[in-house]
CSV table of N, CA and C in Angstrom, one decimal:
chain,number,residue,atom,x,y,z
O,605,MET,N,71.0,80.4,205.2
O,605,MET,CA,70.5,80.0,206.4
O,605,MET,C,70.2,81.1,207.6
O,606,LYS,N,71.4,81.7,207.7
O,606,LYS,CA,71.1,83.0,208.8
O,606,LYS,C,70.0,83.8,208.8
O,607,ASN,N,70.0,84.2,207.6
O,607,ASN,CA,68.7,85.5,207.3
O,607,ASN,C,67.4,84.7,207.6
O,608,ARG,N,67.3,83.2,207.4
O,608,ARG,CA,66.1,82.5,207.4
O,608,ARG,C,65.7,82.3,208.9
O,609,THR,N,66.5,82.6,209.7
O,609,THR,CA,66.7,82.2,211.4
O,609,THR,C,66.9,83.3,212.2
O,610,ARG,N,66.9,84.6,211.7
O,610,ARG,CA,67.4,85.5,212.6
O,610,ARG,C,66.3,86.8,212.6
O,611,SER,N,64.9,86.1,212.1
O,611,SER,CA,63.6,86.8,212.4
O,611,SER,C,62.8,86.0,213.2
O,612,LEU,N,63.3,84.7,213.9
O,612,LEU,CA,62.7,84.1,214.7
O,612,LEU,C,62.5,85.1,215.9
O,613,ASP,N,61.2,84.7,216.7
O,613,ASP,CA,61.5,84.9,218.0
O,613,ASP,C,60.9,83.9,218.9
O,614,ARG,N,60.8,84.5,220.4
O,614,ARG,CA,60.2,83.3,221.2
O,614,ARG,C,59.3,82.6,220.9
O,615,ILE,N,57.9,83.1,220.5
O,615,ILE,CA,56.6,82.4,219.8
O,615,ILE,C,57.4,81.3,218.8
O,616,ASP,N,58.0,81.8,217.9
O,616,ASP,CA,58.1,81.2,216.7
O,616,ASP,C,58.9,79.6,217.3
O,617,LEU,N,59.9,80.0,218.1
O,617,LEU,CA,60.3,78.9,218.7
O,617,LEU,C,59.6,77.9,219.5
O,618,ASN,N,58.6,78.3,220.6
O,618,ASN,CA,57.9,77.8,220.9
O,618,ASN,C,57.0,76.8,219.8
O,619,ILE,N,56.3,77.3,219.1
O,619,ILE,CA,55.9,76.7,217.7
O,619,ILE,C,56.6,75.7,217.2
O,620,LEU,N,57.5,76.0,217.1
O,620,LEU,CA,58.3,74.9,216.6
O,620,LEU,C,58.5,73.8,217.5
O,621,ARG,N,58.8,74.1,218.7
O,621,ARG,CA,59.1,73.1,219.6
O,621,ARG,C,57.8,72.0,219.7
O,622,CYS,N,56.4,72.8,219.6
O,622,CYS,CA,55.3,72.0,219.8
O,622,CYS,C,55.2,71.5,218.6
O,623,LEU,N,55.3,71.5,217.5
O,623,LEU,CA,55.0,70.9,216.2
O,623,LEU,C,55.9,69.9,216.0
O,624,GLN,N,57.2,70.0,216.5
O,624,GLN,CA,58.4,68.8,216.9
O,624,GLN,C,57.6,67.7,217.5
O,625,GLU,N,57.0,68.0,218.5
O,625,GLU,CA,56.7,66.9,219.5
O,625,GLU,C,55.4,66.9,219.0
O,626,ASN,N,54.8,67.2,218.1
O,626,ASN,CA,53.3,66.8,217.7
O,626,ASN,C,53.0,67.7,216.6
O,627,ALA,N,53.0,67.2,215.4
O,627,ALA,CA,52.7,67.8,214.4
O,627,ALA,C,51.4,67.8,214.1
O,628,ARG,N,50.9,66.7,214.7
O,628,ARG,CA,49.1,66.8,214.3
O,628,ARG,C,48.3,67.7,215.6
O,629,ILE,N,48.8,68.3,215.9
O,629,ILE,CA,48.2,68.9,216.9
O,629,ILE,C,47.3,70.0,216.6
O,630,SER,N,46.3,70.1,216.5
O,630,SER,CA,45.1,71.5,216.1
O,630,SER,C,45.9,72.7,215.8
O,631,TYR,N,45.2,73.7,215.1
O,631,TYR,CA,45.6,75.3,215.3
O,631,TYR,C,45.4,75.9,216.6
O,632,VAL,N,44.0,75.1,217.1
O,632,VAL,CA,43.5,75.7,218.4
O,632,VAL,C,44.2,75.1,219.5
O,633,ASP,N,44.7,74.1,219.6
O,633,ASP,CA,45.4,73.6,220.4
O,633,ASP,C,47.0,74.5,220.6
O,634,LEU,N,47.7,74.7,219.5
O,634,LEU,CA,49.1,75.1,219.7
O,634,LEU,C,48.6,76.5,219.7
O,635,ALA,N,48.0,77.4,219.3
O,635,ALA,CA,47.9,78.8,219.8
O,635,ALA,C,47.4,78.8,221.1
O,636,ALA,N,46.9,78.1,222.0
O,636,ALA,CA,46.8,77.9,223.2
O,636,ALA,C,48.1,77.6,223.9
O,637,GLU,N,48.6,76.7,223.3
O,637,GLU,CA,50.1,76.3,224.1
O,637,GLU,C,51.3,77.5,223.9
O,638,VAL,N,50.8,78.3,222.7
O,638,VAL,CA,51.9,79.3,222.9
O,638,VAL,C,51.5,80.2,223.1
O,639,GLY,N,50.1,80.8,223.5
O,639,GLY,CA,49.8,82.0,223.9
O,639,GLY,C,49.3,82.8,222.6
O,640,LEU,N,48.7,82.6,221.7
O,640,LEU,CA,48.3,83.1,220.8
O,640,LEU,C,46.7,82.9,220.1
O,641,SER,N,46.1,83.8,219.6
O,641,SER,CA,44.5,83.4,219.1
O,641,SER,C,44.9,82.9,217.9
O,642,THR,N,44.0,81.9,217.6
O,642,THR,CA,44.6,80.8,216.0
O,642,THR,C,44.7,81.6,215.0
O,643,THR,N,44.1,82.6,214.6
O,643,THR,CA,44.8,83.0,213.3
O,643,THR,C,45.7,83.3,213.2
O,644,PRO,N,46.7,84.5,214.1
O,644,PRO,CA,48.2,84.8,214.3
O,644,PRO,C,48.6,83.5,214.6
O,645,CYS,N,48.3,82.2,215.1
O,645,CYS,CA,49.3,81.3,215.1
O,645,CYS,C,49.3,80.6,213.7
O,646,LEU,N,48.3,80.2,212.9
O,646,LEU,CA,48.2,80.0,211.7
O,646,LEU,C,49.1,80.7,211.0
O,647,GLU,N,49.0,82.1,210.7
O,647,GLU,CA,49.9,82.7,209.9
O,647,GLU,C,51.5,82.5,210.4
O,648,ARG,N,51.6,82.6,211.6
O,648,ARG,CA,53.1,82.0,212.0
O,648,ARG,C,53.5,80.8,211.4
O,649,VAL,N,52.7,80.1,211.6
O,649,VAL,CA,53.2,78.7,211.1
O,649,VAL,C,53.2,78.6,209.1
O,650,LYS,N,52.4,79.0,208.6
O,650,LYS,CA,52.5,79.5,207.3
O,650,LYS,C,53.5,80.2,206.7
O,651,ARG,N,54.0,81.1,207.7
O,651,ARG,CA,55.4,81.8,207.4
O,651,ARG,C,56.6,81.2,207.7
O,652,LEU,N,56.8,80.4,208.4
O,652,LEU,CA,57.8,79.3,209.1
O,652,LEU,C,57.9,78.2,207.7
O,653,GLU,N,56.8,77.9,207.2
O,653,GLU,CA,56.7,77.0,206.4
O,653,GLU,C,57.1,77.5,204.8
O,654,LYS,N,56.5,79.1,204.5
O,654,LYS,CA,57.1,79.4,203.2
O,654,LYS,C,58.8,80.0,203.2
O,655,ALA,N,59.3,80.3,204.6
O,655,ALA,CA,60.1,80.1,205.0
O,655,ALA,C,61.4,79.5,204.6
O,656,GLY,N,61.0,78.2,205.0
O,656,GLY,CA,61.9,77.0,204.6
O,656,GLY,C,61.8,76.3,206.1
O,657,VAL,N,61.9,76.8,207.3
O,657,VAL,CA,62.2,76.9,208.4
O,657,VAL,C,61.5,75.1,209.0
O,658,ILE,N,60.4,75.1,208.4
O,658,ILE,CA,59.3,74.0,208.7
O,658,ILE,C,59.4,73.2,207.0
O,659,ARG,N,60.2,72.3,207.0
O,659,ARG,CA,60.2,72.0,205.5
O,659,ARG,C,59.3,70.7,205.4
O,660,GLY,N,58.9,70.1,206.1
O,660,GLY,CA,57.5,69.2,206.1
O,660,GLY,C,57.0,68.5,207.4
O,661,TYR,N,56.2,67.5,207.2
O,661,TYR,CA,55.7,66.8,208.5
O,661,TYR,C,55.5,65.5,208.0
O,662,LYS,N,55.9,64.4,208.9
O,662,LYS,CA,56.0,63.0,208.7
O,662,LYS,C,55.8,62.4,209.3
O,663,ALA,N,55.0,60.8,209.3
O,663,ALA,CA,55.0,60.2,210.4
O,663,ALA,C,56.4,59.3,210.8
O,664,VAL,N,56.5,59.0,212.1
O,664,VAL,CA,57.8,58.4,212.4
O,664,VAL,C,57.4,56.7,212.5
O,665,LEU,N,57.7,56.0,211.7
O,665,LEU,CA,57.5,54.6,211.7
O,665,LEU,C,58.5,53.8,212.6
O,666,ASP,N,57.8,52.7,213.0
O,666,ASP,CA,58.8,51.6,214.1
O,666,ASP,C,59.3,50.7,212.9
O,667,PRO,N,60.7,50.5,212.7
O,667,PRO,CA,61.4,49.9,211.9
O,667,PRO,C,61.0,48.2,211.8
O,668,ARG,N,61.0,47.9,213.2
O,668,ARG,CA,60.7,46.5,213.5
O,668,ARG,C,59.4,45.7,213.1
O,669,ALA,N,58.5,47.1,213.4
O,669,ALA,CA,57.2,46.6,212.7
O,669,ALA,C,56.8,46.6,211.3
O,670,LEU,N,57.8,47.0,210.3
O,670,LEU,CA,58.0,46.8,208.9
O,670,LEU,C,59.0,46.2,208.6
O,671,LYS,N,59.7,45.3,209.5
O,671,LYS,CA,60.9,44.2,209.0
O,671,LYS,C,62.2,44.9,208.6
O,672,SER,N,62.5,46.3,208.9
O,672,SER,CA,63.5,46.8,208.6
O,672,SER,C,64.5,46.8,210.1
O,673,ASN,N,64.8,45.5,210.6
O,673,ASN,CA,65.6,45.4,211.9
O,673,ASN,C,66.5,45.8,212.2
O,674,LEU,N,67.6,45.8,210.7
O,674,LEU,CA,69.2,46.1,210.9
O,674,LEU,C,69.2,47.3,210.7
O,675,LEU,N,69.9,48.0,211.5
O,675,LEU,CA,70.7,49.1,211.1
O,675,LEU,C,72.1,48.8,211.3
O,676,VAL,N,72.7,49.7,210.0
O,676,VAL,CA,74.1,49.5,209.5
O,676,VAL,C,74.6,51.1,209.3
O,677,PHE,N,75.8,51.7,209.7
O,677,PHE,CA,76.4,52.5,209.0
O,677,PHE,C,77.5,52.2,208.4
O,678,VAL,N,77.5,52.9,207.5
O,678,VAL,CA,78.6,52.4,206.4
O,678,VAL,C,80.0,53.7,206.1
O,679,GLU,N,81.2,53.4,206.1
O,679,GLU,CA,82.1,54.5,205.7
O,679,GLU,C,82.5,54.1,204.2
O,680,ILE,N,82.2,55.1,203.6
O,680,ILE,CA,82.8,55.0,201.9
O,680,ILE,C,83.8,55.8,201.9
O,681,SER,N,84.8,55.1,201.1
O,681,SER,CA,86.1,56.0,200.8
O,681,SER,C,86.1,56.2,199.3
O,682,LEU,N,86.2,57.0,198.5
O,682,LEU,CA,86.2,57.1,197.1
O,682,LEU,C,87.4,57.0,196.5
O,683,GLU,N,87.4,56.8,194.9
O,683,GLU,CA,88.9,56.3,194.6
O,683,GLU,C,89.4,57.7,194.4
O,684,THR,N,88.9,58.7,193.9
O,684,THR,CA,89.7,60.1,193.7
O,684,THR,C,89.0,61.2,194.5
O,685,GLN,N,89.4,62.3,194.6
O,685,GLN,CA,88.7,63.6,195.0
O,685,GLN,C,88.5,64.5,194.2
O,686,SER,N,88.0,64.1,193.1
O,686,SER,CA,87.2,64.9,191.8
O,686,SER,C,86.2,65.2,192.0
O,687,PRO,N,85.4,66.4,191.7
O,687,PRO,CA,84.1,66.9,191.8
O,687,PRO,C,83.0,66.1,190.9
O,688,THR,N,83.6,65.0,189.7
O,688,THR,CA,82.6,64.3,189.0
O,688,THR,C,82.4,62.9,189.4
O,689,VAL,N,83.4,62.5,190.2
O,689,VAL,CA,83.1,61.5,191.1
O,689,VAL,C,82.2,61.8,192.2
O,690,PHE,N,82.5,62.8,193.1
O,690,PHE,CA,81.7,63.2,194.2
O,690,PHE,C,80.2,63.3,193.6
O,691,ASP,N,80.1,63.9,192.5
O,691,ASP,CA,78.5,64.3,191.8
O,691,ASP,C,77.8,62.9,191.6
O,692,GLU,N,78.5,61.9,190.6
O,692,GLU,CA,78.0,60.8,190.5
O,692,GLU,C,77.9,59.8,191.6
O,693,PHE,N,78.7,60.0,192.5
O,693,PHE,CA,77.9,58.7,193.7
O,693,PHE,C,76.8,59.6,194.3
O,694,ARG,N,77.1,61.0,194.4
O,694,ARG,CA,75.8,61.5,195.1
O,694,ARG,C,74.6,61.2,194.6
O,695,ARG,N,74.6,61.3,193.2
O,695,ARG,CA,73.6,60.9,192.3
O,695,ARG,C,72.7,59.8,192.6
O,696,ALA,N,73.9,58.6,192.2
O,696,ALA,CA,73.6,57.4,192.2
O,696,ALA,C,72.9,57.1,193.8
O,697,VAL,N,73.6,57.5,194.9
O,697,VAL,CA,73.1,56.9,196.3
O,697,VAL,C,71.8,57.5,196.3
O,698,THR,N,71.3,58.8,196.0
O,698,THR,CA,69.9,59.3,196.6
O,698,THR,C,68.6,58.5,195.8
O,699,ARG,N,69.1,57.4,194.6
O,699,ARG,CA,68.4,56.5,194.0
O,699,ARG,C,67.9,55.6,194.9
O,700,LEU,N,68.7,55.0,196.2
O,700,LEU,CA,68.5,53.9,196.8
O,700,LEU,C,68.0,54.1,198.1
O,701,PRO,N,66.6,53.6,198.1
O,701,PRO,CA,65.6,53.8,199.3
O,701,PRO,C,66.7,52.9,200.6
O,702,GLN,N,67.0,52.1,200.5
O,702,GLN,CA,67.5,51.2,201.6
O,702,GLN,C,68.5,52.7,202.4
O,703,ILE,N,69.0,53.8,201.8
O,703,ILE,CA,69.9,54.2,202.1
O,703,ILE,C,69.1,55.0,202.8
O,704,GLN,N,68.7,55.4,204.0
O,704,GLN,CA,68.2,56.7,204.7
O,704,GLN,C,68.9,57.9,204.7
O,705,GLU,N,70.2,57.8,204.7
O,705,GLU,CA,71.0,59.0,205.2
O,705,GLU,C,72.3,58.9,204.1
O,706,CYS,N,72.8,60.3,204.0
O,706,CYS,CA,74.0,60.1,203.5
O,706,CYS,C,74.7,61.2,203.5
O,707,HIS,N,76.1,61.4,204.2
O,707,HIS,CA,76.7,62.4,204.7
O,707,HIS,C,77.8,62.7,204.0
O,708,LEU,N,78.5,63.6,203.4
O,708,LEU,CA,79.7,64.0,203.2
O,708,LEU,C,80.6,64.2,204.4
O,709,VAL,N,81.7,63.7,204.9
O,709,VAL,CA,82.3,64.0,205.9
O,709,VAL,C,83.8,64.5,205.9
O,710,SER,N,84.3,64.9,206.7
O,710,SER,CA,85.7,65.1,206.9
O,710,SER,C,86.5,63.8,207.7
O,711,GLY,N,87.7,63.8,207.6
O,711,GLY,CA,88.3,62.7,208.3
O,711,GLY,C,88.9,61.4,207.1
O,712,HIS,N,89.0,60.4,207.5
O,712,HIS,CA,89.7,59.3,206.9
O,712,HIS,C,88.9,58.9,205.8
O,713,PHE,N,87.5,59.0,205.6
O,713,PHE,CA,86.5,58.6,204.9
O,713,PHE,C,85.8,59.6,204.1
O,714,ASP,N,85.4,59.3,202.9
O,714,ASP,CA,84.7,60.6,202.6
O,714,ASP,C,83.0,60.6,202.7
O,715,TYR,N,82.4,59.3,202.8
O,715,TYR,CA,80.9,59.5,203.1
O,715,TYR,C,80.5,58.8,204.1
O,716,ILE,N,79.5,58.8,205.2
O,716,ILE,CA,78.8,58.0,205.8
O,716,ILE,C,77.4,57.8,205.5
O,717,LEU,N,77.1,56.3,205.2
O,717,LEU,CA,75.7,56.0,205.1
O,717,LEU,C,75.0,55.6,206.4
O,718,LYS,N,73.6,55.3,206.3
O,718,LYS,CA,72.6,54.9,207.3
O,718,LYS,C,71.9,54.3,206.7
O,719,CYS,N,71.9,52.9,207.0
O,719,CYS,CA,71.2,51.9,205.9
O,719,CYS,C,70.2,51.0,206.8
O,720,ARG,N,68.7,50.9,206.4
O,720,ARG,CA,68.1,50.0,207.5
O,720,ARG,C,67.5,49.0,206.3
O,721,ILE,N,67.5,48.0,206.7
O,721,ILE,CA,67.5,46.7,206.2
O,721,ILE,C,66.8,45.8,206.9
O,722,PRO,N,66.1,44.7,206.5
O,722,PRO,CA,65.7,43.7,206.9
O,722,PRO,C,66.4,42.3,207.7
O,723,GLU,N,67.7,42.4,207.2
O,723,GLU,CA,68.4,41.3,208.0
O,723,GLU,C,69.9,41.4,207.0
O,724,MET,N,70.6,40.6,208.1
O,724,MET,CA,71.9,40.3,207.7
O,724,MET,C,72.5,40.3,206.0
O,725,SER,N,71.5,38.7,205.7
O,725,SER,CA,72.1,38.5,204.4
O,725,SER,C,71.4,39.8,203.6
O,726,ALA,N,70.0,40.5,203.8
O,726,ALA,CA,70.0,41.9,202.8
O,726,ALA,C,70.9,42.8,202.9
O,727,TYR,N,71.5,43.1,203.7
O,727,TYR,CA,72.7,44.2,203.8
O,727,TYR,C,74.0,43.4,202.7
O,728,ARG,N,74.2,42.3,203.1
O,728,ARG,CA,75.4,41.7,202.4
O,728,ARG,C,75.2,41.8,200.6
O,729,GLN,N,73.8,41.7,200.5
O,729,GLN,CA,73.3,41.8,199.0
O,729,GLN,C,73.2,43.5,198.6
O,730,LEU,N,73.0,44.3,199.7
O,730,LEU,CA,73.1,45.4,199.2
O,730,LEU,C,74.6,46.1,199.1
O,731,LEU,N,75.4,45.7,200.4
O,731,LEU,CA,76.7,46.0,200.1
O,731,LEU,C,77.5,45.2,198.8
O,732,GLY,N,77.3,44.2,198.4
O,732,GLY,CA,77.9,43.6,197.1
O,732,GLY,C,77.3,43.9,196.1
O,733,ASP,N,76.1,44.2,195.7
O,733,ASP,CA,75.8,44.5,194.6
O,733,ASP,C,75.4,45.7,194.3
O,734,VAL,N,75.5,46.3,195.1
O,734,VAL,CA,74.7,47.9,195.0
O,734,VAL,C,75.7,48.8,195.5
O,735,VAL,N,75.9,49.0,196.9
O,735,VAL,CA,76.9,50.0,197.3
O,735,VAL,C,78.6,50.0,196.8
O,736,LEU,N,78.9,49.0,196.8
O,736,LEU,CA,80.3,48.7,196.2
O,736,LEU,C,80.6,49.0,194.6
O,737,THR,N,79.5,48.7,194.2
O,737,THR,CA,79.5,49.5,192.7
O,737,THR,C,79.0,50.5,192.1
O,738,LEU,N,78.8,51.4,193.2
O,738,LEU,CA,78.6,52.7,193.0
O,738,LEU,C,79.5,53.5,192.3
O,739,PRO,N,79.5,54.4,191.6
O,739,PRO,CA,80.7,55.2,191.3
O,739,PRO,C,81.4,56.0,192.2
O,740,GLY,N,82.9,55.5,191.7
O,740,GLY,CA,84.2,56.1,192.5
O,740,GLY,C,84.5,55.2,193.9
O,741,VAL,N,83.4,54.3,194.0
O,741,VAL,CA,84.1,53.4,195.5
O,741,VAL,C,84.9,52.7,195.2
O,742,LYS,N,85.9,52.9,196.4
O,742,LYS,CA,87.2,52.5,196.5
O,742,LYS,C,87.2,51.4,197.8
O,743,GLU,N,86.6,51.9,198.7
O,743,GLU,CA,86.3,50.9,200.0
O,743,GLU,C,85.3,51.4,201.2
O,744,SER,N,84.9,50.5,201.9
O,744,SER,CA,83.7,50.3,202.6
O,744,SER,C,84.1,50.1,203.9
O,745,LYS,N,83.8,50.2,205.0
O,745,LYS,CA,83.9,49.7,206.4
O,745,LYS,C,82.3,49.6,206.9
O,746,SER,N,81.6,48.7,207.5
O,746,SER,CA,80.5,48.5,207.9
O,746,SER,C,80.5,48.7,209.4
O,747,TYR,N,79.3,49.1,209.9
O,747,TYR,CA,79.3,49.3,211.4
O,747,TYR,C,77.7,48.5,211.6
O,748,VAL,N,78.0,47.7,212.4
O,748,VAL,CA,76.1,46.7,212.5
O,748,VAL,C,76.2,47.2,213.9
O,749,VAL,N,74.7,48.1,214.2
O,749,VAL,CA,74.2,48.6,215.4
O,749,VAL,C,73.6,47.4,216.4
O,750,MET,N,74.5,47.5,217.5
O,750,MET,CA,73.7,46.3,218.2
O,750,MET,C,72.5,46.8,219.2
O,751,GLU,N,72.8,48.0,219.6
O,751,GLU,CA,71.6,48.7,220.2
O,751,GLU,C,71.4,50.1,219.7
O,752,GLU,N,70.0,50.3,219.7
O,752,GLU,CA,69.9,51.7,219.6
O,752,GLU,C,69.6,52.7,220.9
O,753,VAL,N,70.6,53.4,221.0
O,753,VAL,CA,70.3,53.8,222.4
O,753,VAL,C,69.5,55.0,222.5
O,754,LYS,N,70.0,55.9,221.3
O,754,LYS,CA,69.1,57.3,221.6
O,754,LYS,C,68.7,57.6,220.1
O,755,GLU,N,67.7,57.6,219.3
O,755,GLU,CA,67.2,58.1,217.9
O,755,GLU,C,66.5,59.3,218.5
O,756,GLU,N,66.8,60.2,217.9
O,756,GLU,CA,65.9,61.5,218.1
O,756,GLU,C,65.9,62.2,216.8
O,757,PHE,N,64.6,62.5,216.5
O,757,PHE,CA,64.1,63.5,215.0
O,757,PHE,C,63.8,64.9,215.4
O,758,SER,N,63.8,64.8,216.6
O,758,SER,CA,63.6,66.3,217.0
O,758,SER,C,64.9,67.5,216.9
O,759,LEU,N,64.8,68.4,216.3
O,759,LEU,CA,66.0,69.4,216.2
O,759,LEU,C,66.2,69.9,217.8
O,760,TYR,N,67.4,70.1,218.4
O,760,TYR,CA,67.3,70.9,219.7
O,760,TYR,C,67.0,72.2,219.4
O,761,LEU,N,66.7,72.7,219.9
O,761,LEU,CA,65.8,74.3,220.1
O,761,LEU,C,66.4,75.0,221.3
O,762,PRO,N,67.7,75.9,221.4
O,762,PRO,CA,67.9,76.5,222.5
O,762,PRO,C,67.0,77.7,222.9
O,763,ASP,N,67.1,77.8,224.3
O,763,ASP,CA,66.2,78.8,224.6
O,763,ASP,C,66.5,80.2,223.7
O,764,PHE,N,65.3,80.9,223.8
O,764,PHE,CA,65.2,82.0,223.1
O,764,PHE,C,66.4,83.0,223.1
O,765,GLU,N,67.1,83.1,224.5
O,765,GLU,CA,68.1,84.1,224.7
O,765,GLU,C,69.3,83.4,224.3
O,766,GLU,N,69.4,82.4,224.5
O,766,GLU,CA,70.7,81.4,223.8
O,766,GLU,C,70.6,81.7,222.2
O,767,PHE,N,70.0,81.3,221.6
O,767,PHE,CA,69.3,81.4,220.1
O,767,PHE,C,69.5,83.0,219.7
O,768,ASP,N,68.9,83.6,220.4
O,768,ASP,CA,69.1,85.4,220.1
O,768,ASP,C,70.6,85.7,219.7
O,769,ASP,N,71.4,85.2,220.6
O,769,ASP,CA,73.2,85.9,220.6
O,769,ASP,C,73.4,85.3,219.5
O,770,LYS,N,73.1,84.1,219.1
O,770,LYS,CA,73.7,83.6,217.8
O,770,LYS,C,73.9,84.6,216.4
């Protein structure tokens, strides 16, 4: 990853900031925003895509409009710390669309899951019928979100000087 970002310059970072704010911006408007003509701007975007710095473009949906009102974080502890159990758990959890995110973490538990579901009864069913039956799961602890204070989809991009020193 370090090699991938080492060649980024101030203009690349500005392009990334603009695209994070509005991925539907036209190349003409993007070029004007970052101070380039259209063709060099398009070439930079394509280079950033090819390098994997830009991994894709997505629409941000309103969960409430789609009846996914309940947000729950779940701590998962596995029975053993064997690579096989970790691999089986990872493979199984990637097939579950209700689980938006799954992260291997350090600390008192092994994974943290982010789940979006319609309501508590759907979560009880997901937990009992699915999550607790995943390979290697010893125990879980659930944290139901009462209020979403901040939800940010954009990555923090430091100023170029700060970025360049890394």
